[in-house]
Amino acid sequence: MKVLEIHNFHRKGSASGDDQVFKSETALLENYRNYVVKYTVSNDAFDNVGVIGKLAATFGMLWSFKHYKAVKQIIKNEQPDIVHVHTFFPLLSPSVLYAAKRSQIKVVVTLHDTRFICPCATSLCGTELCNKCSDGKYFRMYHNRCFKNSKLQSLIVAGIFTYHRFRKSFYKQIDRYICLNESQIRLLTEIGFDKDKITRKYNFVPDAEANLKAVKIDELPERYVVFCGRIGEEKGIRILMKIWDKLPDIPLVVIGSGPLEKVFQEWANEHENVFFLGYIQHNKCLSIVKRGEFVVFPSIWYEGCSMVEIEAESLGKGLIATDLGFSAEAIENGVNGFKIKLGDTDGFQKCITDLWNKPELISEIGKNARLDYEQKYKPEDNYKQLIDIYTKTLGDQI
């Protein structure tokens, strides 16, 4: 099968899940001898232009003539069987959806976040869950400074999504949606998306357990709990800090980078049992996770299908995570981990302490986590699901 894969990468150095999924999924298709044509841009391009270029790119978020023409030309030259769009915002714009449909090619879109419900993609207003904009009244974003805490940028984004809501761009220009969990499906169907066009497919990761060895680092204690991910508001970093303010006897190793990195570093410096390693190369990061006891993940937003959680399970590590989004359906209490109510720091503290003091239970939960990975998140199974989605979508036109 010939597939045109389209994606807007985040900035260089980002460990964003959708970037990772795009790379691994296109590689998976190629490994199974499909012909993959890639059309990508990076948000670095926005940073590397002057004021006029930035202004043009901002208007291009509504409709990019450049990328519309480019996608049309690629389709004309390559004649793909299907187009698969991952992330189109901000630089590609919804124009790439129109380019494919007007070329009479079926379009599949993976929803890596809740952007079709919340233009900011996080469903957060500050640090609180918010889906108010599901009603299409996006200009409330201006008053709340929802997009990057800027009234001007929020106004622009609100205008973009108001326009495309009016044109039904996300309804008419897409033939099939790939959702990453049941919460996404529920949120979409509640605002009128056709459930018959939605398929749930989890992400996948290669079998990290197969060849990876746990690596001991002298600076780290013999036993520790791990947090791995973006050091950002939506990942529950402030919740993590509150949790460990009351856990002075349990070592915590934190791996990652992000906008709250400086704040977290200052806090970590005041806690002898917190070891902040910052960004670490992927395989070394996994080896550190593998040597840990279990993974804690106090996210405060709707995780799509967390690569961190899947990788933890592939390493045979149990999870203590917020009962929200993907975690709500991925974790079975007492089997492969534990789920804690959103923002319940006391609940996290008690669960972490109880599990820390039960090494046999840690081992049992880790084994169950590994089994869960083998049943749900292996590449070969994911490939079959993806090809089935393509085939079904193409079949709809016959």
Short mmCIF file of C-alpha atoms in Angstrom, two decimals:
data_model
loop_
_atom_site.label_atom_id
_atom_site.label_comp_id
_atom_site.label_asym_id
_atom_site.label_seq_id
_atom_site.Cartn_x
_atom_site.Cartn_y
_atom_site.Cartn_z
CA MET A 1 0.00 0.00 0.00
CA LYS A 2 1.19 3.53 -0.76
CA VAL A 3 0.52 5.95 2.11
CA LEU A 4 1.11 9.70 2.29
CA GLU A 5 1.91 10.48 5.94
CA ILE A 6 1.62 14.13 7.01
CA HIS A 7 2.80 15.63 10.29
CA ASN A 8 3.69 18.93 11.97
CA PHE A 9 6.64 18.22 14.29
CA HIS A 10 7.13 20.11 17.53
CA ARG A 11 10.37 21.99 18.12
CA LYS A 12 13.74 20.25 17.99
CA GLY A 13 14.52 18.40 21.19
CA SER A 14 10.85 17.89 22.06
CA ALA A 15 9.95 14.43 23.31
CA SER A 16 6.34 14.89 22.26
CA GLY A 17 4.31 11.70 21.96
CA ASP A 18 2.79 12.51 18.56
CA ASP A 19 6.27 13.06 17.09
CA GLN A 20 7.35 9.71 18.47
CA VAL A 21 4.24 7.97 17.16
CA PHE A 22 4.70 9.45 13.68
CA LYS A 23 8.28 8.19 13.49
CA SER A 24 7.55 4.73 14.84
CA GLU A 25 4.36 4.25 12.82
CA THR A 26 5.89 5.26 9.49
CA ALA A 27 8.89 3.02 10.22
CA LEU A 28 6.50 0.17 11.02
CA LEU A 29 4.71 0.59 7.69
CA GLU A 30 8.04 0.59 5.84
CA ASN A 31 9.21 -2.50 7.72
CA TYR A 32 6.20 -4.33 6.32
CA ARG A 33 7.11 -3.18 2.79
CA ASN A 34 4.54 -0.46 2.34
CA TYR A 35 5.57 2.58 0.31
CA VAL A 36 5.50 5.61 2.59
CA VAL A 37 5.67 9.19 1.35
CA LYS A 38 6.29 11.71 4.16
CA TYR A 39 5.37 15.36 4.16
CA THR A 40 6.44 17.13 7.35
CA VAL A 41 7.23 20.53 8.79
CA SER A 42 8.70 21.57 12.14
CA ASN A 43 7.77 24.41 14.46
CA ASP A 44 11.45 25.35 14.34
CA ALA A 45 10.66 26.91 10.97
CA PHE A 46 8.54 29.51 12.77
CA ASP A 47 11.42 30.43 15.08
CA ASN A 48 13.91 30.79 12.24
CA VAL A 49 12.11 33.50 10.25
CA GLY A 50 11.81 37.24 10.77
CA VAL A 51 8.81 39.34 11.73
CA ILE A 52 7.24 39.22 8.24
CA GLY A 53 7.74 35.46 8.07
CA LYS A 54 6.15 35.00 11.48
CA LEU A 55 3.19 37.14 10.44
CA ALA A 56 2.72 35.08 7.26
CA ALA A 57 2.96 31.85 9.23
CA THR A 58 0.37 33.10 11.72
CA PHE A 59 -2.16 33.80 8.95
CA GLY A 60 -1.14 30.47 7.43
CA MET A 61 -2.51 28.71 10.50
CA LEU A 62 -5.99 29.49 9.15
CA TRP A 63 -5.17 28.32 5.64
CA SER A 64 -1.72 27.61 4.25
CA PHE A 65 -1.69 28.02 0.48
CA LYS A 66 1.92 26.80 0.48
CA HIS A 67 1.17 23.46 2.11
CA TYR A 68 -2.14 23.06 0.29
CA LYS A 69 -0.35 23.32 -3.07
CA ALA A 70 2.50 21.07 -1.92
CA VAL A 71 0.19 18.28 -0.79
CA LYS A 72 -1.86 18.54 -3.99
CA GLN A 73 1.34 18.22 -6.04
CA ILE A 74 2.60 15.23 -4.03
CA ILE A 75 -0.70 13.44 -4.51
CA LYS A 76 -0.59 14.15 -8.24
CA ASN A 77 2.97 12.84 -8.53
CA GLU A 78 2.83 9.89 -6.14
CA GLN A 79 -0.82 8.78 -6.41
CA PRO A 80 -1.05 7.42 -2.84
CA ASP A 81 -3.82 5.03 -1.89
CA ILE A 82 -4.60 6.95 1.28
CA VAL A 83 -3.52 10.03 3.25
CA HIS A 84 -2.84 9.77 6.98
CA VAL A 85 -2.57 13.07 8.89
CA HIS A 86 -1.19 13.12 12.41
CA THR A 87 -0.78 16.74 13.60
CA PHE A 88 -1.59 19.65 11.28
CA PHE A 89 -1.50 22.53 13.77
CA PRO A 90 -0.10 25.11 13.66
CA LEU A 91 1.94 25.37 10.43
CA LEU A 92 0.32 22.88 8.06
CA SER A 93 -3.21 24.11 8.82
CA PRO A 94 -6.45 22.28 7.91
CA SER A 95 -5.74 23.15 4.27
CA VAL A 96 -3.89 19.83 3.94
CA LEU A 97 -7.17 18.02 4.66
CA TYR A 98 -8.84 19.90 1.81
CA ALA A 99 -5.91 19.19 -0.50
CA ALA A 100 -6.35 15.46 -0.03
CA LYS A 101 -10.15 15.42 -0.27
CA ARG A 102 -10.17 17.62 -3.37
CA SER A 103 -7.73 15.16 -4.91
CA GLN A 104 -10.32 12.47 -4.17
CA ILE A 105 -8.08 10.63 -1.72
CA LYS A 106 -9.42 9.16 1.52
CA VAL A 107 -8.18 10.87 4.69
CA VAL A 108 -7.41 9.24 8.03
CA VAL A 109 -6.51 11.45 11.01
CA THR A 110 -5.01 10.32 14.30
CA LEU A 111 -6.23 12.45 17.20
CA HIS A 112 -3.22 12.62 19.51
CA ASP A 113 -4.99 15.08 21.81
CA THR A 114 -8.36 16.83 22.30
CA ARG A 115 -7.77 19.68 19.82
CA PHE A 116 -11.09 19.13 18.02
CA ILE A 117 -12.76 19.85 21.37
CA CYS A 118 -10.27 22.34 22.83
CA PRO A 119 -8.20 24.38 20.34
CA CYS A 120 -5.32 24.41 22.85
CA ALA A 121 -5.34 20.58 22.70
CA THR A 122 -5.03 20.19 26.48
CA SER A 123 -8.63 20.60 27.73
CA LEU A 124 -7.15 22.69 30.52
CA CYS A 125 -7.98 26.18 31.72
CA GLY A 126 -5.01 26.98 33.89
CA THR A 127 -4.68 23.76 35.84
CA GLU A 128 -8.36 22.81 35.74
CA LEU A 129 -10.00 20.43 33.26
CA CYS A 130 -12.18 22.40 30.84
CA ASN A 131 -14.21 21.35 27.80
CA LYS A 132 -16.39 24.48 27.56
CA CYS A 133 -15.25 25.21 24.00
CA SER A 134 -16.88 21.99 22.81
CA ASP A 135 -19.89 24.27 22.16
CA GLY A 136 -17.90 26.14 19.50
CA LYS A 137 -17.87 29.47 21.36
CA TYR A 138 -14.11 29.74 21.14
CA PHE A 139 -13.76 33.46 21.80
CA ARG A 140 -13.97 32.84 25.54
CA MET A 141 -10.33 31.83 25.01
CA TYR A 142 -9.48 35.53 24.63
CA HIS A 143 -10.66 36.43 28.13
CA ASN A 144 -9.01 33.37 29.70
CA ARG A 145 -5.70 33.76 27.80
CA CYS A 146 -6.00 30.05 27.01
CA PHE A 147 -3.39 29.86 24.25
CA LYS A 148 0.11 30.42 25.65
CA ASN A 149 -1.30 32.87 28.22
CA SER A 150 -1.68 35.47 25.46
CA LYS A 151 -4.89 37.35 24.66
CA LEU A 152 -3.72 38.11 21.11
CA GLN A 153 -2.67 34.54 20.30
CA SER A 154 -5.84 33.21 21.92
CA LEU A 155 -7.92 35.54 19.75
CA ILE A 156 -6.16 34.35 16.59
CA VAL A 157 -6.58 30.67 17.45
CA ALA A 158 -10.23 31.22 18.41
CA GLY A 159 -10.84 32.84 15.02
CA ILE A 160 -9.15 29.96 13.19
CA PHE A 161 -11.24 27.31 14.88
CA THR A 162 -14.46 29.33 14.57
CA TYR A 163 -13.89 29.53 10.81
CA HIS A 164 -13.21 25.82 10.44
CA ARG A 165 -16.11 24.89 12.72
CA PHE A 166 -18.39 26.96 10.47
CA ARG A 167 -17.01 25.18 7.39
CA LYS A 168 -17.25 21.79 9.15
CA SER A 169 -13.66 21.14 8.12
CA PHE A 170 -13.12 18.50 10.77
CA TYR A 171 -16.36 16.72 9.89
CA LYS A 172 -16.48 16.79 6.08
CA GLN A 173 -12.78 16.56 5.17
CA ILE A 174 -11.94 13.47 7.22
CA ASP A 175 -13.08 9.94 6.41
CA ARG A 176 -11.88 8.17 9.54
CA TYR A 177 -10.66 9.24 12.96
CA ILE A 178 -8.21 7.18 14.99
CA CYS A 179 -8.82 7.85 18.67
CA LEU A 180 -6.44 6.69 21.36
CA ASN A 181 -8.91 5.98 24.15
CA GLU A 182 -12.59 5.78 25.01
CA SER A 183 -12.63 9.22 26.68
CA GLN A 184 -11.72 10.84 23.36
CA ILE A 185 -14.49 8.93 21.60
CA ARG A 186 -17.05 10.01 24.19
CA LEU A 187 -16.02 13.67 24.00
CA LEU A 188 -16.19 13.67 20.19
CA THR A 189 -19.52 11.90 19.86
CA GLU A 190 -21.04 14.28 22.43
CA ILE A 191 -20.41 17.19 20.03
CA GLY A 192 -21.73 15.47 16.93
CA PHE A 193 -18.88 13.47 15.43
CA ASP A 194 -20.03 10.32 13.64
CA LYS A 195 -19.19 7.33 15.85
CA ASP A 196 -19.19 5.05 12.80
CA LYS A 197 -16.16 6.97 11.48
CA ILE A 198 -14.19 6.56 14.73
CA THR A 199 -11.83 3.68 15.48
CA ARG A 200 -9.89 3.22 18.71
CA LYS A 201 -6.28 2.18 18.26
CA TYR A 202 -3.69 2.36 20.99
CA ASN A 203 -0.13 3.44 20.31
CA PHE A 204 2.69 0.92 20.44
CA VAL A 205 6.34 0.74 21.41
CA PRO A 206 9.05 -1.74 20.41
CA ASP A 207 9.76 -4.49 22.89
CA ALA A 208 12.09 -2.61 25.23
CA GLU A 209 12.42 -5.58 27.58
CA ALA A 210 13.89 -7.88 24.92
CA ASN A 211 17.46 -6.52 24.79
CA LEU A 212 17.63 -3.74 27.35
CA LYS A 213 19.58 -4.12 30.57
CA ALA A 214 18.98 -2.08 33.68
CA VAL A 215 21.92 0.25 34.30
CA LYS A 216 23.08 1.20 37.77
CA ILE A 217 24.11 4.82 38.18
CA ASP A 218 26.32 5.49 41.18
CA GLU A 219 24.63 8.79 42.02
CA LEU A 220 21.24 7.11 42.37
CA PRO A 221 20.04 5.11 45.38
CA GLU A 222 19.55 1.33 45.30
CA ARG A 223 15.76 1.69 45.19
CA TYR A 224 13.71 4.52 43.73
CA VAL A 225 10.39 5.51 42.14
CA VAL A 226 10.42 7.07 38.65
CA PHE A 227 8.66 9.95 36.95
CA CYS A 228 9.51 10.23 33.27
CA GLY A 229 8.02 12.81 30.90
CA ARG A 230 7.55 16.45 30.05
CA ILE A 231 8.22 18.82 32.92
CA GLY A 232 5.03 20.72 32.23
CA GLU A 233 1.81 21.76 33.93
CA GLU A 234 -0.37 19.19 32.18
CA LYS A 235 1.81 16.28 33.34
CA GLY A 236 1.01 17.06 36.97
CA ILE A 237 4.47 18.32 37.91
CA ARG A 238 3.09 20.55 40.64
CA ILE A 239 1.07 17.62 41.96
CA LEU A 240 4.24 15.52 41.95
CA MET A 241 6.00 18.18 44.01
CA LYS A 242 3.18 18.26 46.56
CA ILE A 243 3.20 14.46 46.79
CA TRP A 244 6.94 14.28 47.50
CA ASP A 245 6.83 17.15 49.97
CA LYS A 246 5.35 14.54 52.32
CA LEU A 247 7.43 11.53 51.24
CA PRO A 248 10.90 12.36 52.59
CA ASP A 249 11.95 8.72 52.91
CA ILE A 250 11.13 7.47 49.38
CA PRO A 251 13.65 8.36 46.64
CA LEU A 252 12.24 9.85 43.43
CA VAL A 253 14.12 9.94 40.12
CA VAL A 254 12.74 12.43 37.57
CA ILE A 255 13.70 12.36 33.88
CA GLY A 256 12.59 14.94 31.33
CA SER A 257 12.57 18.57 30.30
CA GLY A 258 9.98 21.25 29.73
CA PRO A 259 8.67 24.70 30.63
CA LEU A 260 8.61 24.09 34.40
CA GLU A 261 12.15 22.71 34.45
CA LYS A 262 13.65 25.66 36.34
CA VAL A 263 10.88 25.67 38.94
CA PHE A 264 11.21 21.94 39.43
CA GLN A 265 15.00 22.07 39.67
CA GLU A 266 14.83 24.68 42.42
CA TRP A 267 12.32 22.55 44.30
CA ALA A 268 14.37 19.35 43.80
CA ASN A 269 17.47 21.06 45.19
CA GLU A 270 15.63 21.39 48.50
CA HIS A 271 14.83 17.66 48.69
CA GLU A 272 17.66 15.22 49.33
CA ASN A 273 15.56 12.26 48.17
CA VAL A 274 14.71 13.79 44.74
CA PHE A 275 17.12 13.21 41.85
CA PHE A 276 16.36 15.37 38.81
CA LEU A 277 18.32 14.12 35.79
CA GLY A 278 16.80 16.40 33.12
CA TYR A 279 16.68 15.21 29.52
CA ILE A 280 18.42 11.88 28.93
CA GLN A 281 18.90 9.94 25.69
CA HIS A 282 16.00 7.55 25.17
CA ASN A 283 17.64 4.15 25.69
CA LYS A 284 19.51 5.31 28.78
CA CYS A 285 16.27 6.76 30.10
CA LEU A 286 14.56 3.38 29.67
CA SER A 287 17.42 1.59 31.42
CA ILE A 288 17.00 3.89 34.43
CA VAL A 289 13.24 3.29 34.44
CA LYS A 290 13.81 -0.46 34.28
CA ARG A 291 15.95 -0.37 37.39
CA GLY A 292 13.28 1.55 39.33
CA GLU A 293 10.54 0.03 41.46
CA PHE A 294 7.51 1.50 39.67
CA VAL A 295 6.41 4.62 37.76
CA VAL A 296 4.29 7.46 39.08
CA PHE A 297 2.27 9.55 36.60
CA PRO A 298 0.03 12.25 38.20
CA SER A 299 -1.13 13.81 34.91
CA ILE A 300 -3.94 16.39 35.10
CA TRP A 301 -5.12 16.24 31.46
CA TYR A 302 -6.61 13.67 29.07
CA GLU A 303 -3.57 11.64 28.09
CA GLY A 304 -4.24 10.15 24.66
CA CYS A 305 -2.24 6.94 24.86
CA SER A 306 0.78 7.75 26.97
CA MET A 307 4.03 6.45 25.49
CA VAL A 308 5.59 6.73 28.95
CA GLU A 309 3.00 4.37 30.41
CA ILE A 310 3.29 1.87 27.55
CA GLU A 311 7.08 1.89 27.76
CA ALA A 312 6.90 1.39 31.52
CA GLU A 313 4.73 -1.68 31.01
CA SER A 314 7.06 -3.02 28.32
CA LEU A 315 9.82 -2.83 30.94
CA GLY A 316 7.71 -4.70 33.45
CA LYS A 317 7.00 -1.69 35.64
CA GLY A 318 3.70 -1.03 37.37
CA LEU A 319 2.03 2.38 37.32
CA ILE A 320 0.41 4.69 39.83
CA ALA A 321 -1.46 7.23 37.72
CA THR A 322 -4.37 9.64 37.65
CA ASP A 323 -7.73 8.01 36.94
CA LEU A 324 -8.25 10.04 33.76
CA GLY A 325 -8.08 9.59 29.99
CA PHE A 326 -5.97 6.68 28.80
CA SER A 327 -4.89 5.69 32.33
CA ALA A 328 -8.51 5.15 33.35
CA GLU A 329 -8.87 2.23 30.93
CA ALA A 330 -5.24 1.06 30.80
CA ILE A 331 -4.79 0.39 34.52
CA GLU A 332 -6.64 -2.23 36.53
CA ASN A 333 -6.36 -1.47 40.21
CA GLY A 334 -4.14 -3.92 42.04
CA VAL A 335 -3.30 -5.80 38.83
CA ASN A 336 -0.89 -3.72 36.70
CA GLY A 337 -0.99 -0.60 38.86
CA PHE A 338 -3.25 1.75 40.75
CA LYS A 339 -5.50 4.67 39.77
CA ILE A 340 -5.84 7.76 41.94
CA LYS A 341 -8.50 10.45 41.74
CA LEU A 342 -7.45 13.61 39.87
CA GLY A 343 -5.43 15.91 42.14
CA ASP A 344 -5.70 13.63 45.19
CA THR A 345 -2.21 14.12 46.63
CA ASP A 346 -3.10 12.27 49.84
CA GLY A 347 -4.30 9.32 47.77
CA PHE A 348 -1.06 9.29 45.77
CA GLN A 349 1.04 9.51 48.95
CA LYS A 350 -0.76 6.60 50.63
CA CYS A 351 -0.67 4.39 47.53
CA ILE A 352 3.03 5.08 46.87
CA THR A 353 3.95 4.40 50.51
CA ASP A 354 1.91 1.19 50.68
CA LEU A 355 3.36 -0.18 47.45
CA TRP A 356 6.93 0.86 48.31
CA ASN A 357 6.76 -1.27 51.45
CA LYS A 358 5.55 -4.38 49.59
CA PRO A 359 8.35 -5.63 47.29
CA GLU A 360 6.45 -8.82 46.44
CA LEU A 361 3.45 -6.80 45.26
CA ILE A 362 5.76 -4.54 43.23
CA SER A 363 7.11 -7.63 41.48
CA GLU A 364 3.65 -9.08 40.85
CA ILE A 365 2.28 -5.83 39.45
CA GLY A 366 5.37 -5.49 37.25
CA LYS A 367 4.81 -8.95 35.78
CA ASN A 368 1.17 -8.12 35.09
CA ALA A 369 2.19 -4.84 33.47
CA ARG A 370 4.52 -6.72 31.14
CA LEU A 371 1.72 -9.14 30.25
CA ASP A 372 -0.61 -6.20 29.55
CA TYR A 373 1.97 -4.76 27.16
CA GLU A 374 2.28 -8.09 25.32
CA GLN A 375 -1.48 -8.27 24.89
CA LYS A 376 -2.12 -4.68 23.75
CA TYR A 377 0.89 -2.66 22.64
CA LYS A 378 3.24 -4.75 20.48
CA PRO A 379 4.22 -3.47 17.01
CA GLU A 380 3.03 -6.47 15.00
CA ASP A 381 -0.48 -6.29 16.43
CA ASN A 382 -0.60 -2.54 15.92
CA TYR A 383 0.38 -2.95 12.28
CA LYS A 384 -2.55 -5.29 11.66
CA GLN A 385 -4.92 -2.78 13.25
CA LEU A 386 -3.55 0.09 11.19
CA ILE A 387 -3.81 -1.77 7.89
CA ASP A 388 -7.35 -2.85 8.81
CA ILE A 389 -8.24 0.80 9.35
CA TYR A 390 -6.78 1.80 5.98
CA THR A 391 -8.51 -1.09 4.22
CA LYS A 392 -11.87 -0.34 5.82
CA THR A 393 -11.56 3.35 4.96
CA LEU A 394 -10.72 2.56 1.33
CA GLY A 395 -13.54 0.06 1.23
CA ASP A 396 -16.01 2.79 2.15
CA GLN A 397 -15.47 4.36 -1.27
CA ILE A 398 -16.23 1.19 -3.25
#
